[in-house]
Short mmCIF file of C-alpha atoms in Angstrom, two decimals:
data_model
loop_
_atom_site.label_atom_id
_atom_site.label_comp_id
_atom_site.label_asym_id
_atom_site.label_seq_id
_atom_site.Cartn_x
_atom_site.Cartn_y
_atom_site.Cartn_z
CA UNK C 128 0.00 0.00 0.00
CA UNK C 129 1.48 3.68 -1.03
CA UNK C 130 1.83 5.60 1.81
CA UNK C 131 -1.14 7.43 3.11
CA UNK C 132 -0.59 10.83 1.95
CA UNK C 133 -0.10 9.65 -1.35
CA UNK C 134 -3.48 7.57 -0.82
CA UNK C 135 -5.02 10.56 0.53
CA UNK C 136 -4.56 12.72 -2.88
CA UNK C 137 -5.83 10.09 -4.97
CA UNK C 138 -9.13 9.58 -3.39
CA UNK C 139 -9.02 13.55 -3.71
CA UNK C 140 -7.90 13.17 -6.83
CA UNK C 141 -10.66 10.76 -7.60
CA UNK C 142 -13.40 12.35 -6.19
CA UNK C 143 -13.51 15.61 -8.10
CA UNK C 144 -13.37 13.27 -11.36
CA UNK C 145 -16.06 9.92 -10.06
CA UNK C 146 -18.28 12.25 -7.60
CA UNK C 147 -21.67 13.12 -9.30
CA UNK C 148 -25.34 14.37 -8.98
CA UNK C 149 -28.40 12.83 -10.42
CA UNK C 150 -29.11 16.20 -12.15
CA UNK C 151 -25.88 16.60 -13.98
CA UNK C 152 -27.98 13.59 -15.94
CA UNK C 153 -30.83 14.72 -17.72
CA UNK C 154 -33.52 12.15 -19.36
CA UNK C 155 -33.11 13.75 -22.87
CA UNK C 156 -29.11 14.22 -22.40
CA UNK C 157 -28.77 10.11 -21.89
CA UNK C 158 -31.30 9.57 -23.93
CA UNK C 159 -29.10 11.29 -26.92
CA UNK C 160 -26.22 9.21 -25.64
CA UNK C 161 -27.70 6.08 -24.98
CA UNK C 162 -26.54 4.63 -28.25
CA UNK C 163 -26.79 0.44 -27.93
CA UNK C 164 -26.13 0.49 -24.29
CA UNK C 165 -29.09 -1.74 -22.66
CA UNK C 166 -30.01 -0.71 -19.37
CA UNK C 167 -32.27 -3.51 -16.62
CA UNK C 168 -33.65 -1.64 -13.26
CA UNK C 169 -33.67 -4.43 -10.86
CA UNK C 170 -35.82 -4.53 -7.81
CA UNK C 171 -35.22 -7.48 -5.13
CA UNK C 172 -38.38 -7.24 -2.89
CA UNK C 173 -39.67 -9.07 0.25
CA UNK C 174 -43.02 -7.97 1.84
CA UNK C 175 -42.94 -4.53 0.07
CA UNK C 176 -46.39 -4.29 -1.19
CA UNK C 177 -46.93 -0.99 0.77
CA UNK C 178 -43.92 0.73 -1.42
CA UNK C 179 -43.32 -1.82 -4.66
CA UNK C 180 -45.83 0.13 -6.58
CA UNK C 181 -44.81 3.75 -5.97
CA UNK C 182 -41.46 2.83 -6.97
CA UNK C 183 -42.20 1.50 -10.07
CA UNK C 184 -44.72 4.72 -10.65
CA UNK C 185 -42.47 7.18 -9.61
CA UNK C 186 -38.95 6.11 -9.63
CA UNK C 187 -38.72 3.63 -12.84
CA UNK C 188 -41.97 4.26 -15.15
CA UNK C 189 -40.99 7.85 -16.20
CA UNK C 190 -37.06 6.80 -17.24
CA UNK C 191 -38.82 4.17 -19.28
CA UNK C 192 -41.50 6.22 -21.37
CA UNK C 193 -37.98 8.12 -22.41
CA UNK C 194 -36.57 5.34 -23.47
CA UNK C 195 -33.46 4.83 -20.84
CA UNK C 196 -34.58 1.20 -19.36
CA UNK C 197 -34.72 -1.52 -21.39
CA UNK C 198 -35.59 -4.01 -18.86
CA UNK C 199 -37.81 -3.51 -15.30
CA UNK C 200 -37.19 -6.61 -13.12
CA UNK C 201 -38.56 -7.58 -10.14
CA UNK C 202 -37.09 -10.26 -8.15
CA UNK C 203 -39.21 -11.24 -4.99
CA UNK C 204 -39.01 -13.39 -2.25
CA UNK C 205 -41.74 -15.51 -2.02
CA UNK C 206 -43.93 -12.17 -0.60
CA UNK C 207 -47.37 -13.26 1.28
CA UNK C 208 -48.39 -9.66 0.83
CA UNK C 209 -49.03 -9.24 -2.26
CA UNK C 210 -45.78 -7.60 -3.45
CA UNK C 211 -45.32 -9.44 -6.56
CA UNK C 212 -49.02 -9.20 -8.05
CA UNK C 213 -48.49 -5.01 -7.35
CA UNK C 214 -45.33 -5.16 -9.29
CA UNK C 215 -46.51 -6.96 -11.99
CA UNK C 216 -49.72 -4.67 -12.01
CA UNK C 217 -47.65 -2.02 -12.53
CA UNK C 218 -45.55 -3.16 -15.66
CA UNK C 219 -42.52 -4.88 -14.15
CA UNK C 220 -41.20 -8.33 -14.85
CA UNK C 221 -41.13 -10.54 -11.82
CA UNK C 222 -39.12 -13.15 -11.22
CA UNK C 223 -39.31 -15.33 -7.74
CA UNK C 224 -36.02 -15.35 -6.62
CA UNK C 225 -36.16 -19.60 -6.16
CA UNK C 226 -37.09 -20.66 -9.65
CA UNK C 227 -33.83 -18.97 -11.03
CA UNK C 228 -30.98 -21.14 -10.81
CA UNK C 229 -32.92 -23.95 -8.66
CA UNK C 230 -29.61 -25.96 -8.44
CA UNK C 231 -28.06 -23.73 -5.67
CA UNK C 232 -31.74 -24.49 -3.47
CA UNK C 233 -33.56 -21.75 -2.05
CA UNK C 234 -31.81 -18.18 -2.36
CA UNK C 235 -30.50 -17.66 1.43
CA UNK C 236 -30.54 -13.09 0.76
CA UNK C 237 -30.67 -10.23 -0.50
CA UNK C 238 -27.25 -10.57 -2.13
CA UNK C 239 -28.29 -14.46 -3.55
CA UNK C 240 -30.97 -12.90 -4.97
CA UNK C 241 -29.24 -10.01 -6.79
CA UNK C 242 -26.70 -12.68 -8.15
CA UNK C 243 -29.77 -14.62 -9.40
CA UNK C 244 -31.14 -11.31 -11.13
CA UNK C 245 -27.72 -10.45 -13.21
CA UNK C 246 -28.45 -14.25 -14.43
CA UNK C 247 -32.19 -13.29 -15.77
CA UNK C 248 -31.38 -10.35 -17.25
CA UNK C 249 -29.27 -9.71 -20.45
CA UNK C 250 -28.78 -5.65 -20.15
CA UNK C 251 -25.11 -4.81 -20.68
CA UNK C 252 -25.98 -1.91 -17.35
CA UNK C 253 -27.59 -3.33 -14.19
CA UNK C 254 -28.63 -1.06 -11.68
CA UNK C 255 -30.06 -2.49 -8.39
CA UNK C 256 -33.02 -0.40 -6.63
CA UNK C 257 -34.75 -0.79 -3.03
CA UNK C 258 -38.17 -1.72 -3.16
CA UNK C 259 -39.13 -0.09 0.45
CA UNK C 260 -38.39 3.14 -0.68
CA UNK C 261 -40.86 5.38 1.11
CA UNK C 262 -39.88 8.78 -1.06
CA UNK C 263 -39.04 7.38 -4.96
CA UNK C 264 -38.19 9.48 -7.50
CA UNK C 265 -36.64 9.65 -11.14
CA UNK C 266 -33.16 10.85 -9.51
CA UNK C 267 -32.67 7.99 -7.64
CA UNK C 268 -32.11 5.66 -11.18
CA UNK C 269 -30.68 8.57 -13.17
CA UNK C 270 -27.89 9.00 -10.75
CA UNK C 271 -26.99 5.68 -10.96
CA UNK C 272 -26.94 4.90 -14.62
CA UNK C 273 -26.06 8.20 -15.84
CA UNK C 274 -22.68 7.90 -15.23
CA UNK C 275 -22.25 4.13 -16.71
CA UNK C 276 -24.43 5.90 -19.89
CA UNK C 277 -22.48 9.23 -20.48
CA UNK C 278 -18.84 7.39 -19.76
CA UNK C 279 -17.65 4.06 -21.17
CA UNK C 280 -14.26 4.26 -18.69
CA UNK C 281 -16.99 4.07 -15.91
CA UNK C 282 -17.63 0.23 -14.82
CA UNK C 283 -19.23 0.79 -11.33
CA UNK C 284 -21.41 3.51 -9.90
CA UNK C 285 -22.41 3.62 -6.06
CA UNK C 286 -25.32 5.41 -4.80
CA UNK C 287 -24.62 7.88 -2.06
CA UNK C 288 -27.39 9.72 0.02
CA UNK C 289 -28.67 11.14 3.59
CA UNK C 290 -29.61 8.85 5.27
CA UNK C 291 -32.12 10.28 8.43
CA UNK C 292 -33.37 7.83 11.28
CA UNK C 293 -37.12 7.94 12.41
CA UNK C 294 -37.36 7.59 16.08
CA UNK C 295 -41.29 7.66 17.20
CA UNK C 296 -42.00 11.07 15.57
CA UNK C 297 -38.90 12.38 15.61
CA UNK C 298 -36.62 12.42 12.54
CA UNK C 299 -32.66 12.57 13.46
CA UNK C 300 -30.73 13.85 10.78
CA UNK C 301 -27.93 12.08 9.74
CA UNK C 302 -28.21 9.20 12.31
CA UNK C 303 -28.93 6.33 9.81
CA UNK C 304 -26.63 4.18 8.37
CA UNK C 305 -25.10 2.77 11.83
CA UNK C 306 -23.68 -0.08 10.83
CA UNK C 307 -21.72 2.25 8.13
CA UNK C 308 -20.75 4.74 10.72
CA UNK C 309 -19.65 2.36 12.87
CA UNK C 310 -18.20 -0.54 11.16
CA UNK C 311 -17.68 -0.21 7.49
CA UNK C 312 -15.91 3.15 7.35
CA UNK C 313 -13.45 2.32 10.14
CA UNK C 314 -12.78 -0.44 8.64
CA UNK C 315 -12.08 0.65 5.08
CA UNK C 316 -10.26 3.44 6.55
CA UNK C 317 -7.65 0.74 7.93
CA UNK C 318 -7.63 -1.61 5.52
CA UNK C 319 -8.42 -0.31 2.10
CA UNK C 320 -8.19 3.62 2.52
CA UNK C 321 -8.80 3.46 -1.40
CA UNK C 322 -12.53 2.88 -0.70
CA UNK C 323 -12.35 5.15 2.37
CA UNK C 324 -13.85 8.23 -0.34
CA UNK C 325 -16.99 6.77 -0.63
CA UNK C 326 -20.07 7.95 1.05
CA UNK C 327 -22.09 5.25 1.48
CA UNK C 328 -19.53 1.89 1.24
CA UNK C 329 -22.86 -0.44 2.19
CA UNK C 330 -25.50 1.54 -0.10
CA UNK C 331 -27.89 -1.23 -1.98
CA UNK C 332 -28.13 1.04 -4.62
CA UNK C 333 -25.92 0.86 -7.06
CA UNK C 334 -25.02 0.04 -11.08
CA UNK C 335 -22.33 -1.94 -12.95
CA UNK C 336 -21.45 -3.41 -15.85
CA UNK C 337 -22.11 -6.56 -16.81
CA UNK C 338 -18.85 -8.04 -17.30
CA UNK C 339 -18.33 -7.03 -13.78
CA UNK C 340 -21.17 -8.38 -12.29
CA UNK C 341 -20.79 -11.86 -13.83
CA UNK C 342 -16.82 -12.15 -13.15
CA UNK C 343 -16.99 -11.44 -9.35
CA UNK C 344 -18.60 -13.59 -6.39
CA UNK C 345 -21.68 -12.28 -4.14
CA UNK C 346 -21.92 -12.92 -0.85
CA UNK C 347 -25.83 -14.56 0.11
CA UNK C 348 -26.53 -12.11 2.72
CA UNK C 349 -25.29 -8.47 4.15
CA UNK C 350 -21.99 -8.64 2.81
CA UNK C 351 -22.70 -8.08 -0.89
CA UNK C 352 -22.54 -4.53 -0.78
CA UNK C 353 -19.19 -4.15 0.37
CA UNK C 354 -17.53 -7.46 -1.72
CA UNK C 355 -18.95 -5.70 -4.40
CA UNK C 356 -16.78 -2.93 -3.85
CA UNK C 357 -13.66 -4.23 -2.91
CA UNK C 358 -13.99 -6.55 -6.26
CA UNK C 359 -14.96 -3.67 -8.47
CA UNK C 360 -11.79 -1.99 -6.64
CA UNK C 361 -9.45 -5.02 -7.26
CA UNK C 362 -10.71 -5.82 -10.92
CA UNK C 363 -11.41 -2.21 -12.33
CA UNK C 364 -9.38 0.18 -10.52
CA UNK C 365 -10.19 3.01 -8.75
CA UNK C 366 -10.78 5.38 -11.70
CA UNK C 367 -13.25 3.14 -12.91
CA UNK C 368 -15.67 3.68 -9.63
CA UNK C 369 -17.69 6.19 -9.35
CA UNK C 370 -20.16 8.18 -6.68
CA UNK C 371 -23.82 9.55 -7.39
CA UNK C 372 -25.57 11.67 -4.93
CA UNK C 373 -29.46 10.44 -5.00
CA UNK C 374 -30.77 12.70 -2.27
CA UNK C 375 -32.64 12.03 0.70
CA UNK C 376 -33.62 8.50 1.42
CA UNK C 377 -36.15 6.88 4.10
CA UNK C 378 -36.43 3.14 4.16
CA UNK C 379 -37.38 0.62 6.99
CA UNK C 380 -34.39 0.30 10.25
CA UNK C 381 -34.03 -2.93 11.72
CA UNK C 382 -33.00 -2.85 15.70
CA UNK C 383 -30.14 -2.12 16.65
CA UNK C 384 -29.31 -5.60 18.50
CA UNK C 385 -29.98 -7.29 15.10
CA UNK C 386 -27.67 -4.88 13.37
CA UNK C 387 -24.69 -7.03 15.07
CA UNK C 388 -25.65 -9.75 12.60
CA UNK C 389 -25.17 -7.50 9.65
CA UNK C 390 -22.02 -5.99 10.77
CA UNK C 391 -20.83 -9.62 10.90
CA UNK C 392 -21.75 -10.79 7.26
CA UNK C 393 -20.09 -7.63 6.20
CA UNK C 394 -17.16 -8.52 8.08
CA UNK C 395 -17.21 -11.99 6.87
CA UNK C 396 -16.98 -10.34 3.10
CA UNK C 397 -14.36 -8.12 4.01
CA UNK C 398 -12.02 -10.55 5.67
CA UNK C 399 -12.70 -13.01 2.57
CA UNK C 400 -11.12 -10.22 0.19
CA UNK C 401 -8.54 -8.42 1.82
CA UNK C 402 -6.63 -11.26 3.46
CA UNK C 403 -6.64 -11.14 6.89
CA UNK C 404 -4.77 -14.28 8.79
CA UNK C 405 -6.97 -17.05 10.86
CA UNK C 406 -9.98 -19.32 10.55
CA UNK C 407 -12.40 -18.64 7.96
CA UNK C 408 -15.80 -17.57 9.92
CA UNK C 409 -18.29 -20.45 10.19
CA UNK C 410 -21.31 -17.98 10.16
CA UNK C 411 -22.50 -18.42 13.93
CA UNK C 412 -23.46 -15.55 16.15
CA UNK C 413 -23.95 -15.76 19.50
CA UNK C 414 -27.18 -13.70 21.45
CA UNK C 415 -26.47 -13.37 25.04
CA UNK C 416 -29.68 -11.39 25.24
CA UNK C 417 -31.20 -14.93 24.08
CA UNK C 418 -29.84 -17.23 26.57
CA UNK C 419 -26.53 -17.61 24.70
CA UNK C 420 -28.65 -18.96 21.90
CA UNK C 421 -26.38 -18.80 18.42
CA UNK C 422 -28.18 -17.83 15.46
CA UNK C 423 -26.50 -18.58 11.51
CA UNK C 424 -25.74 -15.71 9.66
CA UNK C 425 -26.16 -16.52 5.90
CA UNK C 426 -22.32 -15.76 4.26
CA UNK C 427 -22.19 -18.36 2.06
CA UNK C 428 -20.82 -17.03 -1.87
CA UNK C 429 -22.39 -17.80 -4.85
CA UNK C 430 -19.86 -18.14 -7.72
CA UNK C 431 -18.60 -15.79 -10.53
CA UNK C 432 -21.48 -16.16 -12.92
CA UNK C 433 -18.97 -16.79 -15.62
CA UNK C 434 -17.61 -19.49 -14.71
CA UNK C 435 -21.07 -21.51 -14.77
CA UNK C 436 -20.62 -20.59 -18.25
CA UNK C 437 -17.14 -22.33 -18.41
CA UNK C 438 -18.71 -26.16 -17.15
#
């Protein structure tokens, strides 16, 4: 590693060239651009029928009637409440996340079924949306592809945004994202200050390129964000990564004593990819709040995508 003054001017360096807004992406500007680049808005749901439809209305339906998404895909988890049959009510393709690929079994996350969705879809740009979202707009896709669109050196584009926590009827600013705060920063900060620039290291949000999506592993669970990351990092570069603004953003916050389990998948990702020494974590988590119970934490990895091609 360069020394850290040296690391410190090329994330400078790097973020007045890969920092953007959703507005410096117009509809009609990308649309102009667009050329043959195929774009899929993915959506990986569970129990989001209060949200999946103002989403799609709001968020994905007006960047397709100008022509920027090629693809709208839903991918739900086996939803009782009726997320799927909104989504599909409201134009998108949707998928359940355990018919696709059925010879891994049942997908065990988020991240298992976001490697499943790059499989169903054949855009060259994938951009991965929340389906709680309780505040969607255009800007929150346009930031993301915009970048991939306008600029072919561009391979990987995170989402970045505030990130308030509701409290009762309070609304703290700038108190969400805890496990980012409290975890993932430090620890990109010690171990790969490349990364350190970025915003929002576990956003959900983000787009990529195909090629990079189907030549890297995803973690099942909480960890995909950040192996995302740190594989875009080691595979693309730095200069290759990129940062969108998308505003405000509300969505549902678990409790905070279940937030230990995330912080552990991500840290299970982490440690997979930047080589830290002893045993590799078995995936159990101990609740002393429970009676010492120990609960499994879904890190398995689901393989490079093209290398099922390969057998």
């Amino acid at each position: 590693m360069p020394p850290p003054e040296q690391v410190e001017r090329a994330v400078a360096a790097w973020a007045r060239r890969r920092r953007f807004t959703a507005e410096q992406f117009p509809p009609e500007h990308l649309r102009a651009v667009k050329a043959g680049t195929s774009v899929a808005v993915v959506i990986p749901t569970k129990e989001c029928a209060e949200t999946i439809g103002a989403v799609l209305a709001r968020a994905v339906a007006p960047l397709a009637g100008h022509g920027l998404l090629d693809e709208v895909l839903v991918i739900d988890a086996g939803s009782a409440d009726g997320t799927a049959e909104r989504a599909a009510a409201a134009g998108a393709r949707v998928v359940q996340q355990d018919d696709v690929l059925g010879a891994f079994g049942p997908a065990l996350g988020k991240g298992d079924a976001m490697w499943r969705a790059v499989h169903v879809t054949r855009s060259e740009v994938v951009c991965f949306i929340d389906g709680d979202t309780a505040d969607p707009v255009p800007r929150h896709v346009l930031g993301l592809i915009g970048p991939l669109i306008a600029d072919p050196a561009i391979a990987f584009v995170k989402g970045a945004y505030e990130r308030p926590l509701r409290a009762g009827e309070l609304e703290l600013a700038h108190e969400g994202g805890r496990v980012t705060e409290l975890m993932a920063r430090p620890l990109l900060n010690l171990h790969e200050p490349r990364l350190a620039g970025f915003a929002q290291p576990l956003a959900g949000e983000f787009a990529a390129r195909r090629r990079l999506l189907e030549s890297i592993r995803f973690p099942v669970g909480y960890g995909v964000e950040i192996a995302v990351l740190i594989d875009a990092l080691a595979l693309c570069g730095l200069d290759a990564l990129a940062e969108s603004h998308l505003g405000t953003r509300r969505n549902r916050h678990q409790p905070l004593r279940f937030l230990g389990e995330m912080a552990y998948a991500v840290l299970a990702a982490a440690e997979r990819r930047l080589g830290w020494p002893g045993p590799a974590p078995d995936g159990r988590y101990l609740r002393p709040w429970q009676d010492f119970t120990a609960t499994e934490v879904p890190i398995a990895e689901r393989p490079a995508l093209r290398s099922l091609e390969d057998r």
